[in-house]
Coordinates of C-alpha atoms and ligand atoms in Angstrom, one line a residue:
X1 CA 0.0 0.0 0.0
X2 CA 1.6 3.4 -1.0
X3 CA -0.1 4.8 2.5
X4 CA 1.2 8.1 1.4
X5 CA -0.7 8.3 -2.2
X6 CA -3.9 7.4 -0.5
X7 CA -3.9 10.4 2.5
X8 CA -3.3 12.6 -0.6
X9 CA -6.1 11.1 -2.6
X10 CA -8.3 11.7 0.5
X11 CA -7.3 15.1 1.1
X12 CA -7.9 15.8 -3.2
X13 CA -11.4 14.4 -2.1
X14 CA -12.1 17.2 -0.2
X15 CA -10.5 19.8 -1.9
X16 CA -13.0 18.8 -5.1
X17 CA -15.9 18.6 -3.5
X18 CA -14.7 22.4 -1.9
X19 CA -14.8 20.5 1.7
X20 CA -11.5 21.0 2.6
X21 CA -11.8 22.9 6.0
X22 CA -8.8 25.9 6.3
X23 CA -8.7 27.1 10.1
X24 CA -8.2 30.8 10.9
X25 CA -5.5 31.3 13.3
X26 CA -6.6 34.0 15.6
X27 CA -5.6 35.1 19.3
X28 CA -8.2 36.1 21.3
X29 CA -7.6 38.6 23.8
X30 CA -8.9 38.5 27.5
X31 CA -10.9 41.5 28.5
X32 CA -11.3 42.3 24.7
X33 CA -13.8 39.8 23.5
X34 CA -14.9 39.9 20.7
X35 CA -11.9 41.3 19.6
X36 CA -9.2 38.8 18.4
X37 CA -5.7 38.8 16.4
X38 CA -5.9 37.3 13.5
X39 CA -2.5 35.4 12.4
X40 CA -2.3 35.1 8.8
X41 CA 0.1 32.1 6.8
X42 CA 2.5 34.7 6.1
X43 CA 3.1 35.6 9.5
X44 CA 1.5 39.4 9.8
X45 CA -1.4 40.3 12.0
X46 CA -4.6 42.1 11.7
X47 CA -7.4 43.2 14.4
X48 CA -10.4 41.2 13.9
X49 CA -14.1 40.6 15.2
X50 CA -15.5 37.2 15.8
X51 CA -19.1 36.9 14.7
X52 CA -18.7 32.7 14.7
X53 CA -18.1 32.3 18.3
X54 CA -19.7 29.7 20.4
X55 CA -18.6 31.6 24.0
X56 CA -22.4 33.0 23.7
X57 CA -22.5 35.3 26.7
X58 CA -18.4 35.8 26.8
X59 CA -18.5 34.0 29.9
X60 CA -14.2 33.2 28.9
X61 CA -13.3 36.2 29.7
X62 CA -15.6 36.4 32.8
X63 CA -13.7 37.4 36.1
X64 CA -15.4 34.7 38.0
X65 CA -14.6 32.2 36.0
X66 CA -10.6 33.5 35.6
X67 CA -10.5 34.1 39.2
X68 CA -11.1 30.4 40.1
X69 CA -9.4 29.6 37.3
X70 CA -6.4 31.0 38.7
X71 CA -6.6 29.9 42.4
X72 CA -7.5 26.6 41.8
X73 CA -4.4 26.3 39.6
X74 CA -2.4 27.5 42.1
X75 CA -3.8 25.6 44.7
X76 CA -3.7 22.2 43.4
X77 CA -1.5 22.4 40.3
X78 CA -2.1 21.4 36.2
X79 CA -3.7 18.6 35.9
X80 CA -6.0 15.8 37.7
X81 CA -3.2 13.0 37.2
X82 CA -5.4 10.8 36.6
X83 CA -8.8 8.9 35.4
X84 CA -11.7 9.7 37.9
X85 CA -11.1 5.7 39.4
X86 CA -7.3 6.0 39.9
X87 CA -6.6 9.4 41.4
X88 CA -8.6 11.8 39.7
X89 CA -11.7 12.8 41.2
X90 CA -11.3 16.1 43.3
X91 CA -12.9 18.1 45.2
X92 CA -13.5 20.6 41.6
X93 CA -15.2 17.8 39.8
X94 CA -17.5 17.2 42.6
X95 CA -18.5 20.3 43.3
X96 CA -19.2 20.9 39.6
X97 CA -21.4 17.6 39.4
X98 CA -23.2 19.3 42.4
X99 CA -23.8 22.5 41.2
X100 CA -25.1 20.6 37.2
X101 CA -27.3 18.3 39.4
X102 CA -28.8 21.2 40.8
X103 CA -29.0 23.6 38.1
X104 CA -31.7 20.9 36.2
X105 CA -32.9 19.7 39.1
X106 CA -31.5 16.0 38.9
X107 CA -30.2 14.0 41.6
X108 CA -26.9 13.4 39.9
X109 CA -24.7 14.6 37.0
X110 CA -21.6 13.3 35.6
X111 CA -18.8 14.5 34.1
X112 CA -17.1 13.8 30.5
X113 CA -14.0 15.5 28.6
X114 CA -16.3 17.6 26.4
X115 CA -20.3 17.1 25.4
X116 CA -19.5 15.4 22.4
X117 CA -17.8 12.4 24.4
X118 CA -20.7 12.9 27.1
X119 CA -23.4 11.9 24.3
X120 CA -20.9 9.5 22.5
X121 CA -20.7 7.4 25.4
X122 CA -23.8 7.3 27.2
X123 CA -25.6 6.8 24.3
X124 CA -23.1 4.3 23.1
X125 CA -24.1 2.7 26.3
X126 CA -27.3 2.7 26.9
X127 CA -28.1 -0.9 25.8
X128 CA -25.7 -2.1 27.4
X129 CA -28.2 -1.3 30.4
X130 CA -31.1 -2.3 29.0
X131 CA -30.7 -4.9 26.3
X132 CA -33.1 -4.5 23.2
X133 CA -33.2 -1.0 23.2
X134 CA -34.7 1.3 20.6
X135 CA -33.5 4.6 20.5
X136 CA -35.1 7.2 18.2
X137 CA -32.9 9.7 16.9
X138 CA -34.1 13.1 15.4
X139 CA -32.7 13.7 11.7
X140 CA -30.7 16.1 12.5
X141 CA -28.7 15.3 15.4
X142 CA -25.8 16.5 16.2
X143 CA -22.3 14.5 15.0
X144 CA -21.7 13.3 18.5
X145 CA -25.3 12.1 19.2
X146 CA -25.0 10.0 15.8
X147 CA -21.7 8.4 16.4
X148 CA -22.9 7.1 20.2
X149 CA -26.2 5.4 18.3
X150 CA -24.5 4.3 15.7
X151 CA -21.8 2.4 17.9
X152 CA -23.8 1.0 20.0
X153 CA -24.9 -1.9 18.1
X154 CA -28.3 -1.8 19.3
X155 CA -31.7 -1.1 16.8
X156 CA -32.2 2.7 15.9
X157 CA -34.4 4.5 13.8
X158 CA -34.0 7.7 12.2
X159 CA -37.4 10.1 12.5
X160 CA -37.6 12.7 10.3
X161 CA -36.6 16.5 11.8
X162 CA -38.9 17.6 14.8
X163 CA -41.5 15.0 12.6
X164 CA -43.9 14.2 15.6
X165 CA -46.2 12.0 13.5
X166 CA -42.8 10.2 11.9
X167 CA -41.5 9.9 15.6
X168 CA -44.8 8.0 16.7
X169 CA -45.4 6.1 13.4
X170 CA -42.4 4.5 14.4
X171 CA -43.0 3.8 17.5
X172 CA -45.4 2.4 17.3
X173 CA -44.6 -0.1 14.6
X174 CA -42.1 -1.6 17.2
X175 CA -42.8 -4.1 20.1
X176 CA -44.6 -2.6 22.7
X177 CA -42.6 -3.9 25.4
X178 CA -39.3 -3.2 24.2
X179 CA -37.3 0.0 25.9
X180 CA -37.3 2.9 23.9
X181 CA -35.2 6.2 24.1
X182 CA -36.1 9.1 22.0
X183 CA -33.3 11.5 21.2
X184 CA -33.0 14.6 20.6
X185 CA -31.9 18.5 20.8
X186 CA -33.4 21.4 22.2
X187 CA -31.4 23.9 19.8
X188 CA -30.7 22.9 16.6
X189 CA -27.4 24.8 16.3
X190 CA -26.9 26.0 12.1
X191 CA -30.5 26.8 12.1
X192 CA -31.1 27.7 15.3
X193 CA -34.8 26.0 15.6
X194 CA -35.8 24.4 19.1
X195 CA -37.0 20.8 19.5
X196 CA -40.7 20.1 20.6
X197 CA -39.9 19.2 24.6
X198 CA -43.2 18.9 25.7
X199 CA -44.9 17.1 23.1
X200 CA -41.8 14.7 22.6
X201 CA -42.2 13.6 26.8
X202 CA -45.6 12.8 26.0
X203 CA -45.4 10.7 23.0
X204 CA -42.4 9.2 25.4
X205 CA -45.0 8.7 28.1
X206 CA -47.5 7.6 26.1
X207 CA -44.9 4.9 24.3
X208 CA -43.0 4.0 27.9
X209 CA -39.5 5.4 26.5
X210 CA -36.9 7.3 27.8
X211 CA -36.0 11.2 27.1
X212 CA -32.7 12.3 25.8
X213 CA -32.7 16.4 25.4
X214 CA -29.2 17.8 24.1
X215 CA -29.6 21.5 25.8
X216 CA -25.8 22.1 24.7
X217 CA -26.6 25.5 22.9
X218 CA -29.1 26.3 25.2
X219 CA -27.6 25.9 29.0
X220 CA -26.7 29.0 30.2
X221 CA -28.9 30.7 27.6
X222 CA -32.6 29.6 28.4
X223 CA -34.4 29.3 31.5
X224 CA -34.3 31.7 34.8
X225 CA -31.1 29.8 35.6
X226 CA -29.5 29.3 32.5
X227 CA -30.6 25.5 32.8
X228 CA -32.0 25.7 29.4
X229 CA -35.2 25.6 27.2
X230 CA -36.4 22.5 29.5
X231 CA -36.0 25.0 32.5
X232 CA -37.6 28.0 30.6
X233 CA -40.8 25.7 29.9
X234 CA -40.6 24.0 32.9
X235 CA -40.2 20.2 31.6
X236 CA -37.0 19.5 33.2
X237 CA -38.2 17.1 35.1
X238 CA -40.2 15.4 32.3
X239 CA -36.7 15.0 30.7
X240 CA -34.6 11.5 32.0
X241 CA -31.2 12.4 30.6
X242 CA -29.8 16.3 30.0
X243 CA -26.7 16.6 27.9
X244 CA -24.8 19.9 28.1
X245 CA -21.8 21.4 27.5
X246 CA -19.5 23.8 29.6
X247 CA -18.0 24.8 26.7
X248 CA -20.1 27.2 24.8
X249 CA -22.3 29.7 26.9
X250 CA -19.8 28.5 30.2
X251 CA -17.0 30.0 28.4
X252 CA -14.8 27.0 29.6
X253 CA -14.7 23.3 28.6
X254 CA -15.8 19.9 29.5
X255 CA -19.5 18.3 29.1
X256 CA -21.9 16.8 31.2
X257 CA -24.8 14.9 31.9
X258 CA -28.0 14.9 34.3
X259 CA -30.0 12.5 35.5
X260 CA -31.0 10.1 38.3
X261 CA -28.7 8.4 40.6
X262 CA -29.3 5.6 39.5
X263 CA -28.5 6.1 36.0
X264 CA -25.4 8.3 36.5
X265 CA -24.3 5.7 38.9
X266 CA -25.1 3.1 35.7
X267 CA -23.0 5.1 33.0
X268 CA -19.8 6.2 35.0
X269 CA -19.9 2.0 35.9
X270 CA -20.2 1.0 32.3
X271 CA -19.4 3.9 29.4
X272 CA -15.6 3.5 28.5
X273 CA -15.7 7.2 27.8
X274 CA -15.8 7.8 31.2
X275 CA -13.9 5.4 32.8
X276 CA -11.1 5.1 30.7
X277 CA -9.8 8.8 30.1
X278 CA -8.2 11.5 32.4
X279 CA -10.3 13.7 34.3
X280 CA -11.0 17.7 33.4
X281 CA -7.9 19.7 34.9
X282 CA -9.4 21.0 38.5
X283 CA -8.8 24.5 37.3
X284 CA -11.5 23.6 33.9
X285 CA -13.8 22.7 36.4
X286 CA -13.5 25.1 38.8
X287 CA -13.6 27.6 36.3
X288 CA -16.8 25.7 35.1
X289 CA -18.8 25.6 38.6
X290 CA -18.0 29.4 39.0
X291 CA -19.7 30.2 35.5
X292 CA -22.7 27.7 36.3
X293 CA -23.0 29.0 39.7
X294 CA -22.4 32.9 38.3
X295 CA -25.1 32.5 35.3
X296 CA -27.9 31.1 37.8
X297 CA -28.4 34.4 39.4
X298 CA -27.3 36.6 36.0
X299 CA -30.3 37.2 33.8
X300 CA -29.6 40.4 32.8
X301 CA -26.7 38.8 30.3
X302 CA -29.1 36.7 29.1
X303 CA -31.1 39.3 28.6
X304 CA -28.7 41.1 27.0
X305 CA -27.8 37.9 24.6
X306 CA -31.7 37.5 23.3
X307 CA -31.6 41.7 22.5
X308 CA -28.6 41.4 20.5
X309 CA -29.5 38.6 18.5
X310 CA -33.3 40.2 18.0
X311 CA -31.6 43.5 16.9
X312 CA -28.8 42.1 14.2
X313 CA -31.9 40.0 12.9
X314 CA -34.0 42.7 12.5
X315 CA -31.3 45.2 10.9
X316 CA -30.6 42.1 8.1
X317 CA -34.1 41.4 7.6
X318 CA -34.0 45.0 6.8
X319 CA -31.6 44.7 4.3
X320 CA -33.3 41.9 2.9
X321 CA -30.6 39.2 3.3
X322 CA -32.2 35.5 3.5
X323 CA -31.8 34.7 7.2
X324 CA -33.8 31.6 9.1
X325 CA -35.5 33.0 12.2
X326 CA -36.4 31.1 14.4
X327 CA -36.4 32.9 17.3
X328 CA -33.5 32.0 18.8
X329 CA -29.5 33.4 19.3
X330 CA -28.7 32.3 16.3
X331 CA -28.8 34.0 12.7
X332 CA -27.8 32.1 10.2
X333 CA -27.7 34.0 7.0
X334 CA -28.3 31.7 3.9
X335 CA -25.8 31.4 0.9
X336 CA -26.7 28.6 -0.7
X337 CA -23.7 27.7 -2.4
X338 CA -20.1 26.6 -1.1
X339 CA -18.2 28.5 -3.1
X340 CA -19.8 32.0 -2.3
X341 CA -20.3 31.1 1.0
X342 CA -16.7 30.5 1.3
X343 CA -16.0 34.1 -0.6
X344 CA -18.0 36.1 1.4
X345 CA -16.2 34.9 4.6
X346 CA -12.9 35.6 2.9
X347 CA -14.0 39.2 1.4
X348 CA -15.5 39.6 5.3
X349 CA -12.3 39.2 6.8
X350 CA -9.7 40.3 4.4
X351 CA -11.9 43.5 3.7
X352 CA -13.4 44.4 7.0
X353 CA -11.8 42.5 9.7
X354 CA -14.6 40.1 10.7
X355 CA -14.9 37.1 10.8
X356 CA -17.4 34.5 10.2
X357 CA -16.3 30.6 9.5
X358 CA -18.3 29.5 6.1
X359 CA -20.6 26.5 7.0
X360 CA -21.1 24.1 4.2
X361 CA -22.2 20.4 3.5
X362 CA -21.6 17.9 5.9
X363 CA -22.6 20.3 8.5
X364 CA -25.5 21.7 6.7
X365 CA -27.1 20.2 3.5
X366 CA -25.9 20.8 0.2
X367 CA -27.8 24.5 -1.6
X368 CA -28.3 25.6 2.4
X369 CA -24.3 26.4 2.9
X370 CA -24.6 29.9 5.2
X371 CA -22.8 32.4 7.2
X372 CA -23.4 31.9 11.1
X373 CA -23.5 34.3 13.6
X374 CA -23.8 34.1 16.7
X375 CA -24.0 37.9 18.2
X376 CA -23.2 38.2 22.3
X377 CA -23.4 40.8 25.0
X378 CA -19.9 41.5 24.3
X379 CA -20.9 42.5 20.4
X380 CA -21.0 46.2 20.7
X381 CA -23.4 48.9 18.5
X382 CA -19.6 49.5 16.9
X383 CA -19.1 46.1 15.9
X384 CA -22.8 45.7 14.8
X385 CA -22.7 48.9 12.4
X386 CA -19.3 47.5 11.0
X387 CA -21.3 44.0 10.5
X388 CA -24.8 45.0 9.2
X389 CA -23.0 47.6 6.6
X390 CA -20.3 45.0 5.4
X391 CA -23.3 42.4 4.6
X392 CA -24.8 45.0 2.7
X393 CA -22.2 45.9 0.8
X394 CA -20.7 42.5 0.2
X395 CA -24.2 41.6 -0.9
X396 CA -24.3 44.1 -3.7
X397 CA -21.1 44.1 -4.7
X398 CA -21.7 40.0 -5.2
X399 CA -25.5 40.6 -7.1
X400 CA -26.6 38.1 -4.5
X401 CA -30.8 37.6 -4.1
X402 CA -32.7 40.3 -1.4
X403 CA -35.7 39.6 -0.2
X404 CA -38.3 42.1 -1.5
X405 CA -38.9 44.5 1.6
X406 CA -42.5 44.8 3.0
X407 CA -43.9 48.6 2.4
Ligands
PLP501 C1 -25.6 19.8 19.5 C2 -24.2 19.6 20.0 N1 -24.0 18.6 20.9 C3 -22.8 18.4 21.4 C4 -21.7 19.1 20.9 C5 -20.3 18.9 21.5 O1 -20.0 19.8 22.5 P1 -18.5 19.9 23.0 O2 -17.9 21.1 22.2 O3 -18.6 20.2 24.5 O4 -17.9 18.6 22.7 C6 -21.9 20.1 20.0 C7 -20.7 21.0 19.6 O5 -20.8 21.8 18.8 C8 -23.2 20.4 19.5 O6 -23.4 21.3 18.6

C-alpha cells in the first residue's frame, strides 16, 4: 500500500468537493472579546471581530470564572493526574457535578472531557443497560449524538426532523414492550430551531420510552437559571437524561450529563468514555462551577444575549438578506452555495476584519451552505454597524438575491 498516495487522494477528495476545512488562526484577547488577532500564513497580523463564536454570553473572559481559574491552579496544580477511578476525582469535579445536578434539578450529573464524548458514550451505552433497546434519533442530530447510536450496536431509527407524526409512526410499529429512548436536541445549532420538549415527553410517556434532550446550545442561555429551554418551559423534570456542555455559553470546557442516581451511577460504571480517560484539569472545572453557579443568578446577560440577536436579525431582515429566524441566538444568513459562502467569509475578513467561518455540507445540507453568527453581550453597537453595513455591501457588490422589503 503506497499509504502516502492514498492520505493525498483523500485530502484531493475534499478539496474537489470544496470541503477541505482551512482554520483561521486567531488570538483572542482577554478582556477584549470579541476582539481577536488574526495570524495570517504569512506571518503578519490584523485586528479582527468574531461573529462565529460559540462563547455565547463571553463567559471566557468572565472574572469569576478567571478568578477560580487561577486559584485553583495555584492551589492544586495542572492537571488531575489521573482517570476519575485511579486518582482523579477532586474536590472541583465534585462540586461541579453538584452544582449541574442542581441547576436541572436532577439527583446526579456526571462529568465527560467535552459534550460530544458525554453523548458519544452514554448513548453508546445505553443498551448495554437495557438490552433490546430502541432509540429514536431526530434527523438532525448532532455529529456526536449519531456516532454514540450508531456504535452501539443496538436497533435505531432515524425520525424525520422535529417530525412528531414520523417519531410515533415508528413507535409504534415496534414491540410494545421493548425499551425505547427518544433522542433529541433542544437547539438545533446552524439553524437555530428548538425541539418540541413537551410534546416529545408525552409521546415518550404515552410509548413507555426514555428522554434524551441535548440543551448544549441552550444551558446558560434559556431558562431563569441558565438550565436551558427544559427549564424556561418548565419540563426539566419530564426529561430522563440532560446533555450539556460547559464549553459554549460557560466559556470554559468539559460536558456533562443529568439524570437520576441511578443512571449516573449506571453510565460512570459502564461507558468507557468515562472510565477510561483523564479527568478535566481541576482548574477547567472550577472555572466551570464558577460560570454555572455565576449564570444562575445573572439574567440580565441573558437578557442582554436574546436583544442582540433580535436586533442584528431585524437590521438584516432589513436589508433583505435571506436569514432563518427562528427565534432564537442564532442567525444564520443563507448562501446557498459553497463557493460563495466560502468568498463572502474571505471578502468579510480580508476586507473588514470580521470574521465568520463558512458552513457548508456535511454540517448543513448541500444549496443551504450559510454564514453563522452568533451575536453576544460583548458585540458592541460598533461592531454591529461594522457587521450590518459589510453584509450590505458585500451583498451588492456579489448581485446576490434580497428579499423584496415589506412597504
Ligand atoms: C448539539 C451539539 N451537541 C454536542 C456538541 C459537542 O459539544 P462539545 O464542544 O462540548 O464537545 C456540540 C458541539 O458543537 C453540539 O453542537
Amino acid at each position: 500500500m503506497d499509504y502516502v498516495a492514498k492520505l493525498d487522494q483523500a485530502i484531493d477528495r475534499l478539496h474537489q468537493e470544496g470541503r477541505y476545512r482551512t482554520f483561521i488562526d486567531i488570538e483572542r484577547r482577554n478582556g477584549n472579546f470579541p476582539h481577536a488577532i488574526w495570524r495570517r500564513p504569512d506571518g503578519s497580523e490584523r485586528p479582527i471581530t468574531v461573529w462565529c463564536g460559540n462563547d455565547y454570553l463571553g463567559m471566557g473572559q468572565h472574572p469569576v470564572v478567571l478568578r477560580a481559574m487561577h486559584e485553583a491552579i495555584d492551589a492544586t496544580g495542572a492537571g488531575s493526574g489521573g482517570t476519575r477511578n485511579i486518582s482523579g476525582t477532586t474536590v472541583y469535579h465534585k462540586r461541579l457535578e453538584a452544582e449541574l445536578a442542581d441547576l436541572h434539578g436532577k439527583e446526579a450529573a456526571l462529568l465527560f472531557t467535552s459534550a460530544y464524548i458525554a453523548n458519544d458514550a452514554t448513548l453508546s451505552t445505553l443498551p448495554r443497560l437495557f438490552p433490546g433497546l430502541i432509540i429514536y434519533s431526530d434527523a438532525l442530530n448532532h455529529a456526536s449524538m449519531i456516532e454514540g447510536v450508531r456504535r452501539n450496536g443496538g436497533a435505531k431509527r432515524i425520525f424525520r426532523h422535529n417530525d412528531l407524526e414520523h417519531l410515533r409512526e415508528l413507535m409504534a410499529a415496534d414491540d410494545p414492550d421493548a425499551p425505547k429512548l427518544i433522542a433529541f436536541e433542544s437547539v438545533y445549532s446552524m439553524d437555530g430551531d428548538f425541539g418540541p420538549i413537551a410534546a416529545i415527553c408525552d409521546l415518550a410517556d404515552e410509548f413507555g420510552a426514555l428522554t434524551y434532550l441535548d440543551e448544549v446550545h441552550a444551558v446558560g442561555v434559556y431558562g431563569p437559571r441558565g438550565g436551558g429551554v427544559a427549564e424556561r418551559d418548565r419540563l426539566m423534570h419530564r426529561v430522563d437524561i440532560i446533555n450539556g456542555t460547559l464549553a459554549k455559553a460557560y466559556g470554559v470546557m468539559g460536558g456533562y450529563i443529568a439524570a437520576s442516581a441511578r443512571m449516573c451511577d449506571a453510565i460512570r460504571s459502564y461507558a468507557p468514555g468515562f472510565i477510561f480517560t483523564t479527568s478535566l484539569p481541576p482548574a477547567v472545572a472550577a472555572g466551570a462551577a464558577a460560570s454555572v453557579a455565576h449564570l444562575k443568578g445573572d439574567n440580565e446577560l441573558r437578557t442582554q444575549h436574546q436583544t442582540q440577536a433580535r436586533i442584528l436579525k431585524t437590521r438584516l431582515k432589513g436589508l433583505g438578506l435571506p436569514l432563518i429566524d427562528h427565534g432564537s441566538h442564532i442567525v444564520p444568513v443563507i448562501v446557498g452555495d459553497p463557493v460563495h459562502t466560502k468568498k463572502l467569509s474571505d471578502m468579510l475578513l480580508e476586507g473588514y476584519g470580521i470574521y465568520v467561518q463558512p458552513i457548508n455540507f456535511p454540517t448543513v445540507p448541500r444549496g443551504t451552505e450559510r454564514l453563522r453568527f452568533t451575536p453576544s453581550p460583548v458585540h458592541g453597537p460598533d461592531e454591529m454597524d461594522a457587521l450590518v453595513r459589510a453584509m450590505d455591501d458585500l451583498w451588492s457588490h456579489c448581485a446576490l438575491n434580497r428579499a423584496e422589503l415589506a412597504g
